[in-house]
Amino acid sequence: MRTGEIHRVTGETDVRVKLNLDGTGACSASTGVPFLDHMLHQISSHGLIDLEINAVGDTHIDDHHTNEDVGIAIGQALAQALGDRRGIHRFGHFLAPLDEALVQVALDCSGRPHLSFGLQIPAQKIGRYDTELVKEFFVAVVNNSGLTLHIRQLDGVNSHHIVEACFKAFARALRLATEIDPRRAGAVPSSKGVLERAGA
């Protein structure tokens, strides 16, 4: 089982994440940030990743710390589940439409954190969620999982549609990248024979 489990406690948040890369898309997400919960369900459902996430944070101040710390814990759990990344496809790409919005995601489970973020989100808020937190979430995931992640918005005017298309495209690209390649025969997918490991 390719699983990861993280319990992260700071003076601002208490976050628990359980993740199974070989799941069916079962999701339980309770972060105190409703729109973030909705997006986590997209990752689980479209990535076929089982997620259990519970977070208690200082949302009476704002959602920033909870949003970031959930991203950190997910990234750490993902790195744990991938291990040395032996046998995976490694690369993933998906183009997700949602009504007028169209978002492209390409990623590499390289072990080298990098984010290229190209969303232009018109609204400052979706409900109570600050849309600038979308980038902060992916920064946290990337830095703690060792993903190289490129996000491009090709079309879209509705902020909810743009962000949701991004999360759906990320989920599908991640699924493609992390699935086992039967032709790889369990080898590390690199001509060097080794991939960097986040946090190692």
mmCIF file of C-alpha atoms in Angstrom:
data_model
loop_
_atom_site.group_PDB
_atom_site.id
_atom_site.type_symbol
_atom_site.label_atom_id
_atom_site.label_comp_id
_atom_site.label_asym_id
_atom_site.label_seq_id
_atom_site.Cartn_x
_atom_site.Cartn_y
_atom_site.Cartn_z
ATOM 1 C CA MET A 1 0.000 0.000 0.000
ATOM 2 C CA ARG A 2 1.420 3.373 -1.027
ATOM 3 C CA THR A 3 0.205 5.408 1.894
ATOM 4 C CA GLY A 4 1.262 8.422 3.899
ATOM 5 C CA GLU A 5 0.173 9.641 7.313
ATOM 6 C CA ILE A 6 1.128 12.992 8.823
ATOM 7 C CA HIS A 7 0.183 14.702 12.086
ATOM 8 C CA ARG A 8 1.506 18.257 12.144
ATOM 9 C CA VAL A 9 1.011 20.550 15.140
ATOM 10 C CA THR A 10 2.078 24.194 15.386
ATOM 11 C CA GLY A 11 0.966 27.159 17.442
ATOM 12 C CA GLU A 12 -1.460 27.977 14.622
ATOM 13 C CA THR A 13 -2.868 24.637 13.444
ATOM 14 C CA ASP A 14 -3.327 20.953 14.226
ATOM 15 C CA VAL A 15 -3.477 18.986 10.971
ATOM 16 C CA ARG A 16 -3.911 15.253 10.380
ATOM 17 C CA VAL A 17 -3.649 13.766 6.884
ATOM 18 C CA LYS A 18 -3.974 10.168 5.733
ATOM 19 C CA LEU A 19 -3.417 9.487 2.032
ATOM 20 C CA ASN A 20 -3.613 6.361 -0.125
ATOM 21 C CA LEU A 21 -2.395 6.712 -3.711
ATOM 22 C CA ASP A 22 -4.038 3.424 -4.712
ATOM 23 C CA GLY A 23 -7.493 4.339 -3.484
ATOM 24 C CA THR A 24 -10.916 4.756 -5.017
ATOM 25 C CA GLY A 25 -11.458 8.468 -4.365
ATOM 26 C CA ALA A 26 -12.916 8.186 -0.866
ATOM 27 C CA CYS A 27 -12.590 11.518 0.914
ATOM 28 C CA SER A 28 -13.253 12.935 4.352
ATOM 29 C CA ALA A 29 -12.132 16.550 4.622
ATOM 30 C CA SER A 30 -12.829 18.869 7.529
ATOM 31 C CA THR A 31 -10.496 21.865 7.634
ATOM 32 C CA GLY A 32 -12.777 24.634 8.820
ATOM 33 C CA VAL A 33 -12.348 26.224 5.368
ATOM 34 C CA PRO A 34 -15.366 25.104 3.308
ATOM 35 C CA PHE A 35 -14.038 25.991 -0.150
ATOM 36 C CA LEU A 36 -10.742 24.236 0.598
ATOM 37 C CA ASP A 37 -12.718 21.134 1.631
ATOM 38 C CA HIS A 38 -14.524 21.300 -1.722
ATOM 39 C CA MET A 39 -11.183 21.436 -3.589
ATOM 40 C CA LEU A 40 -9.720 18.566 -1.557
ATOM 41 C CA HIS A 41 -12.690 16.470 -2.646
ATOM 42 C CA GLN A 42 -11.734 17.252 -6.257
ATOM 43 C CA ILE A 43 -8.184 15.968 -5.699
ATOM 44 C CA SER A 44 -9.511 12.786 -4.124
ATOM 45 C CA SER A 45 -12.329 12.111 -6.575
ATOM 46 C CA HIS A 46 -10.452 12.812 -9.802
ATOM 47 C CA GLY A 47 -7.083 11.520 -8.627
ATOM 48 C CA LEU A 48 -8.575 8.339 -7.150
ATOM 49 C CA ILE A 49 -6.653 9.141 -3.989
ATOM 50 C CA ASP A 50 -8.207 8.240 -0.649
ATOM 51 C CA LEU A 51 -7.906 11.243 1.672
ATOM 52 C CA GLU A 52 -8.700 11.723 5.339
ATOM 53 C CA ILE A 53 -7.996 15.280 6.417
ATOM 54 C CA ASN A 54 -8.842 16.967 9.674
ATOM 55 C CA ALA A 55 -7.536 20.403 10.549
ATOM 56 C CA VAL A 56 -8.185 22.786 13.402
ATOM 57 C CA GLY A 57 -6.642 26.198 12.947
ATOM 58 C CA ASP A 58 -6.837 29.873 13.769
ATOM 59 C CA THR A 59 -9.542 30.596 11.211
ATOM 60 C CA HIS A 60 -10.883 33.286 13.539
ATOM 61 C CA ILE A 61 -7.906 35.300 12.246
ATOM 62 C CA ASP A 62 -8.127 34.173 8.623
ATOM 63 C CA ASP A 63 -7.757 31.000 6.540
ATOM 64 C CA HIS A 64 -4.107 31.470 5.570
ATOM 65 C CA HIS A 65 -2.407 29.271 8.175
ATOM 66 C CA THR A 66 -4.881 26.399 7.813
ATOM 67 C CA ASN A 67 -4.750 26.525 4.013
ATOM 68 C CA GLU A 68 -0.932 26.500 4.008
ATOM 69 C CA ASP A 69 -0.502 23.866 6.709
ATOM 70 C CA VAL A 70 -2.966 21.494 5.033
ATOM 71 C CA GLY A 71 -0.899 21.883 1.850
ATOM 72 C CA ILE A 72 2.302 21.159 3.785
ATOM 73 C CA ALA A 73 0.836 18.013 5.374
ATOM 74 C CA ILE A 74 -0.558 16.756 2.052
ATOM 75 C CA GLY A 75 2.843 17.308 0.428
ATOM 76 C CA GLN A 76 4.604 15.419 3.218
ATOM 77 C CA ALA A 77 2.100 12.555 3.055
ATOM 78 C CA LEU A 78 2.496 12.387 -0.726
ATOM 79 C CA ALA A 79 6.301 12.229 -0.435
ATOM 80 C CA GLN A 80 5.936 9.480 2.172
ATOM 81 C CA ALA A 81 3.566 7.477 -0.040
ATOM 82 C CA LEU A 82 5.807 7.791 -3.098
ATOM 83 C CA GLY A 83 8.975 6.758 -1.256
ATOM 84 C CA ASP A 84 11.817 6.409 -3.799
ATOM 85 C CA ARG A 85 9.202 6.718 -6.605
ATOM 86 C CA ARG A 86 10.165 3.317 -7.954
ATOM 87 C CA GLY A 87 7.986 1.998 -10.791
ATOM 88 C CA ILE A 88 5.823 5.098 -11.347
ATOM 89 C CA HIS A 89 5.201 6.876 -14.647
ATOM 90 C CA ARG A 90 6.696 10.013 -13.019
ATOM 91 C CA PHE A 91 5.230 12.541 -15.492
ATOM 92 C CA GLY A 92 1.590 13.601 -15.735
ATOM 93 C CA HIS A 93 -0.353 16.090 -17.799
ATOM 94 C CA PHE A 94 -4.032 16.997 -18.016
ATOM 95 C CA LEU A 95 -6.203 19.684 -19.603
ATOM 96 C CA ALA A 96 -9.440 20.216 -17.665
ATOM 97 C CA PRO A 97 -12.428 22.191 -18.927
ATOM 98 C CA LEU A 98 -15.132 23.487 -16.598
ATOM 99 C CA ASP A 99 -17.720 25.409 -18.573
ATOM 100 C CA GLU A 100 -15.854 28.455 -19.955
ATOM 101 C CA ALA A 101 -12.683 27.748 -17.942
ATOM 102 C CA LEU A 102 -9.797 25.675 -19.296
ATOM 103 C CA VAL A 103 -6.735 24.888 -17.172
ATOM 104 C CA GLN A 104 -3.646 22.873 -18.057
ATOM 105 C CA VAL A 105 -1.454 21.124 -15.500
ATOM 106 C CA ALA A 106 1.842 19.352 -16.166
ATOM 107 C CA LEU A 107 3.883 17.798 -13.382
ATOM 108 C CA ASP A 108 6.973 15.731 -12.712
ATOM 109 C CA CYS A 109 7.519 13.686 -9.545
ATOM 110 C CA SER A 110 11.139 14.761 -9.813
ATOM 111 C CA GLY A 111 11.966 15.336 -6.155
ATOM 112 C CA ARG A 112 12.856 18.919 -7.116
ATOM 113 C CA PRO A 113 10.276 21.451 -5.890
ATOM 114 C CA HIS A 114 9.218 24.026 -8.461
ATOM 115 C CA LEU A 115 5.937 25.837 -9.084
ATOM 116 C CA SER A 116 5.069 27.843 -12.171
ATOM 117 C CA PHE A 117 1.638 29.336 -11.437
ATOM 118 C CA GLY A 118 -0.349 30.937 -14.239
ATOM 119 C CA LEU A 119 -3.903 31.453 -12.994
ATOM 120 C CA GLN A 120 -5.561 34.838 -13.429
ATOM 121 C CA ILE A 121 -8.424 34.731 -10.923
ATOM 122 C CA PRO A 122 -10.703 37.776 -11.280
ATOM 123 C CA ALA A 123 -12.361 37.753 -7.844
ATOM 124 C CA GLN A 124 -10.521 38.333 -4.572
ATOM 125 C CA LYS A 125 -12.822 35.907 -2.791
ATOM 126 C CA ILE A 126 -14.868 32.798 -3.551
ATOM 127 C CA GLY A 127 -17.332 32.802 -0.695
ATOM 128 C CA ARG A 128 -15.073 33.668 2.224
ATOM 129 C CA TYR A 129 -12.000 32.036 0.652
ATOM 130 C CA ASP A 130 -9.232 34.421 -0.439
ATOM 131 C CA THR A 131 -8.288 33.385 -3.968
ATOM 132 C CA GLU A 132 -4.631 34.328 -3.381
ATOM 133 C CA LEU A 133 -4.548 31.243 -1.122
ATOM 134 C CA VAL A 134 -4.786 28.941 -4.157
ATOM 135 C CA LYS A 135 -1.160 29.670 -5.029
ATOM 136 C CA GLU A 136 -0.118 29.359 -1.378
ATOM 137 C CA PHE A 137 -1.709 25.895 -1.197
ATOM 138 C CA PHE A 138 0.227 24.654 -4.223
ATOM 139 C CA VAL A 139 3.484 26.259 -3.011
ATOM 140 C CA ALA A 140 3.115 24.253 0.207
ATOM 141 C CA VAL A 141 2.305 20.995 -1.612
ATOM 142 C CA VAL A 142 5.177 21.375 -4.079
ATOM 143 C CA ASN A 143 7.818 22.304 -1.487
ATOM 144 C CA ASN A 144 6.954 19.329 0.713
ATOM 145 C CA SER A 145 6.344 16.666 -1.937
ATOM 146 C CA GLY A 146 9.162 17.467 -4.350
ATOM 147 C CA LEU A 147 6.897 18.020 -7.343
ATOM 148 C CA THR A 148 7.742 20.127 -10.362
ATOM 149 C CA LEU A 149 4.355 21.677 -11.153
ATOM 150 C CA HIS A 150 3.239 23.931 -14.000
ATOM 151 C CA ILE A 151 -0.268 25.409 -13.975
ATOM 152 C CA ARG A 152 -1.579 27.344 -16.977
ATOM 153 C CA GLN A 153 -4.969 28.985 -17.474
ATOM 154 C CA LEU A 154 -5.961 28.903 -21.123
ATOM 155 C CA ASP A 155 -9.439 30.379 -20.692
ATOM 156 C CA GLY A 156 -11.959 31.375 -18.052
ATOM 157 C CA VAL A 157 -13.731 34.329 -16.458
ATOM 158 C CA ASN A 158 -15.571 32.729 -13.521
ATOM 159 C CA SER A 159 -13.279 32.477 -10.506
ATOM 160 C CA HIS A 160 -14.910 29.336 -9.066
ATOM 161 C CA HIS A 161 -14.682 27.572 -12.440
ATOM 162 C CA ILE A 162 -11.020 28.550 -12.919
ATOM 163 C CA VAL A 163 -9.919 27.305 -9.500
ATOM 164 C CA GLU A 164 -11.962 24.112 -9.638
ATOM 165 C CA ALA A 165 -10.660 23.297 -13.130
ATOM 166 C CA CYS A 166 -7.139 23.769 -11.743
ATOM 167 C CA PHE A 167 -7.683 21.308 -8.902
ATOM 168 C CA LYS A 168 -9.315 18.765 -11.238
ATOM 169 C CA ALA A 169 -6.455 19.029 -13.727
ATOM 170 C CA PHE A 170 -3.928 18.680 -10.890
ATOM 171 C CA ALA A 171 -5.716 15.576 -9.609
ATOM 172 C CA ARG A 172 -5.753 13.861 -12.988
ATOM 173 C CA ALA A 173 -2.133 14.776 -13.769
ATOM 174 C CA LEU A 174 -1.057 13.489 -10.351
ATOM 175 C CA ARG A 175 -2.948 10.259 -10.917
ATOM 176 C CA LEU A 176 -1.211 9.719 -14.274
ATOM 177 C CA ALA A 177 2.212 10.493 -12.811
ATOM 178 C CA THR A 178 1.933 8.325 -9.710
ATOM 179 C CA GLU A 179 0.320 5.242 -11.238
ATOM 180 C CA ILE A 180 2.549 2.194 -11.628
ATOM 181 C CA ASP A 181 4.014 1.648 -15.095
ATOM 182 C CA PRO A 182 3.963 -2.113 -15.776
ATOM 183 C CA ARG A 183 6.810 -1.740 -18.295
ATOM 184 C CA ARG A 184 9.010 -0.014 -15.703
ATOM 185 C CA ALA A 185 9.407 -3.319 -13.794
ATOM 186 C CA GLY A 186 9.829 -1.536 -10.472
ATOM 187 C CA ALA A 187 12.811 0.568 -11.548
ATOM 188 C CA VAL A 188 13.305 4.219 -10.625
ATOM 189 C CA PRO A 189 12.067 6.327 -13.564
ATOM 190 C CA SER A 190 15.302 8.221 -14.147
ATOM 191 C CA SER A 191 18.346 7.685 -16.367
ATOM 192 C CA LYS A 192 20.409 8.468 -13.243
ATOM 193 C CA GLY A 193 18.803 5.558 -11.388
ATOM 194 C CA VAL A 194 17.748 7.794 -8.509
ATOM 195 C CA LEU A 195 15.352 10.687 -7.863
ATOM 196 C CA GLU A 196 15.708 13.330 -5.186
ATOM 197 C CA ARG A 197 13.492 12.842 -2.129
ATOM 198 C CA ALA A 198 11.792 15.856 -0.565
ATOM 199 C CA GLY A 199 12.850 16.369 3.023
ATOM 200 C CA ALA A 200 15.660 13.795 2.795
#
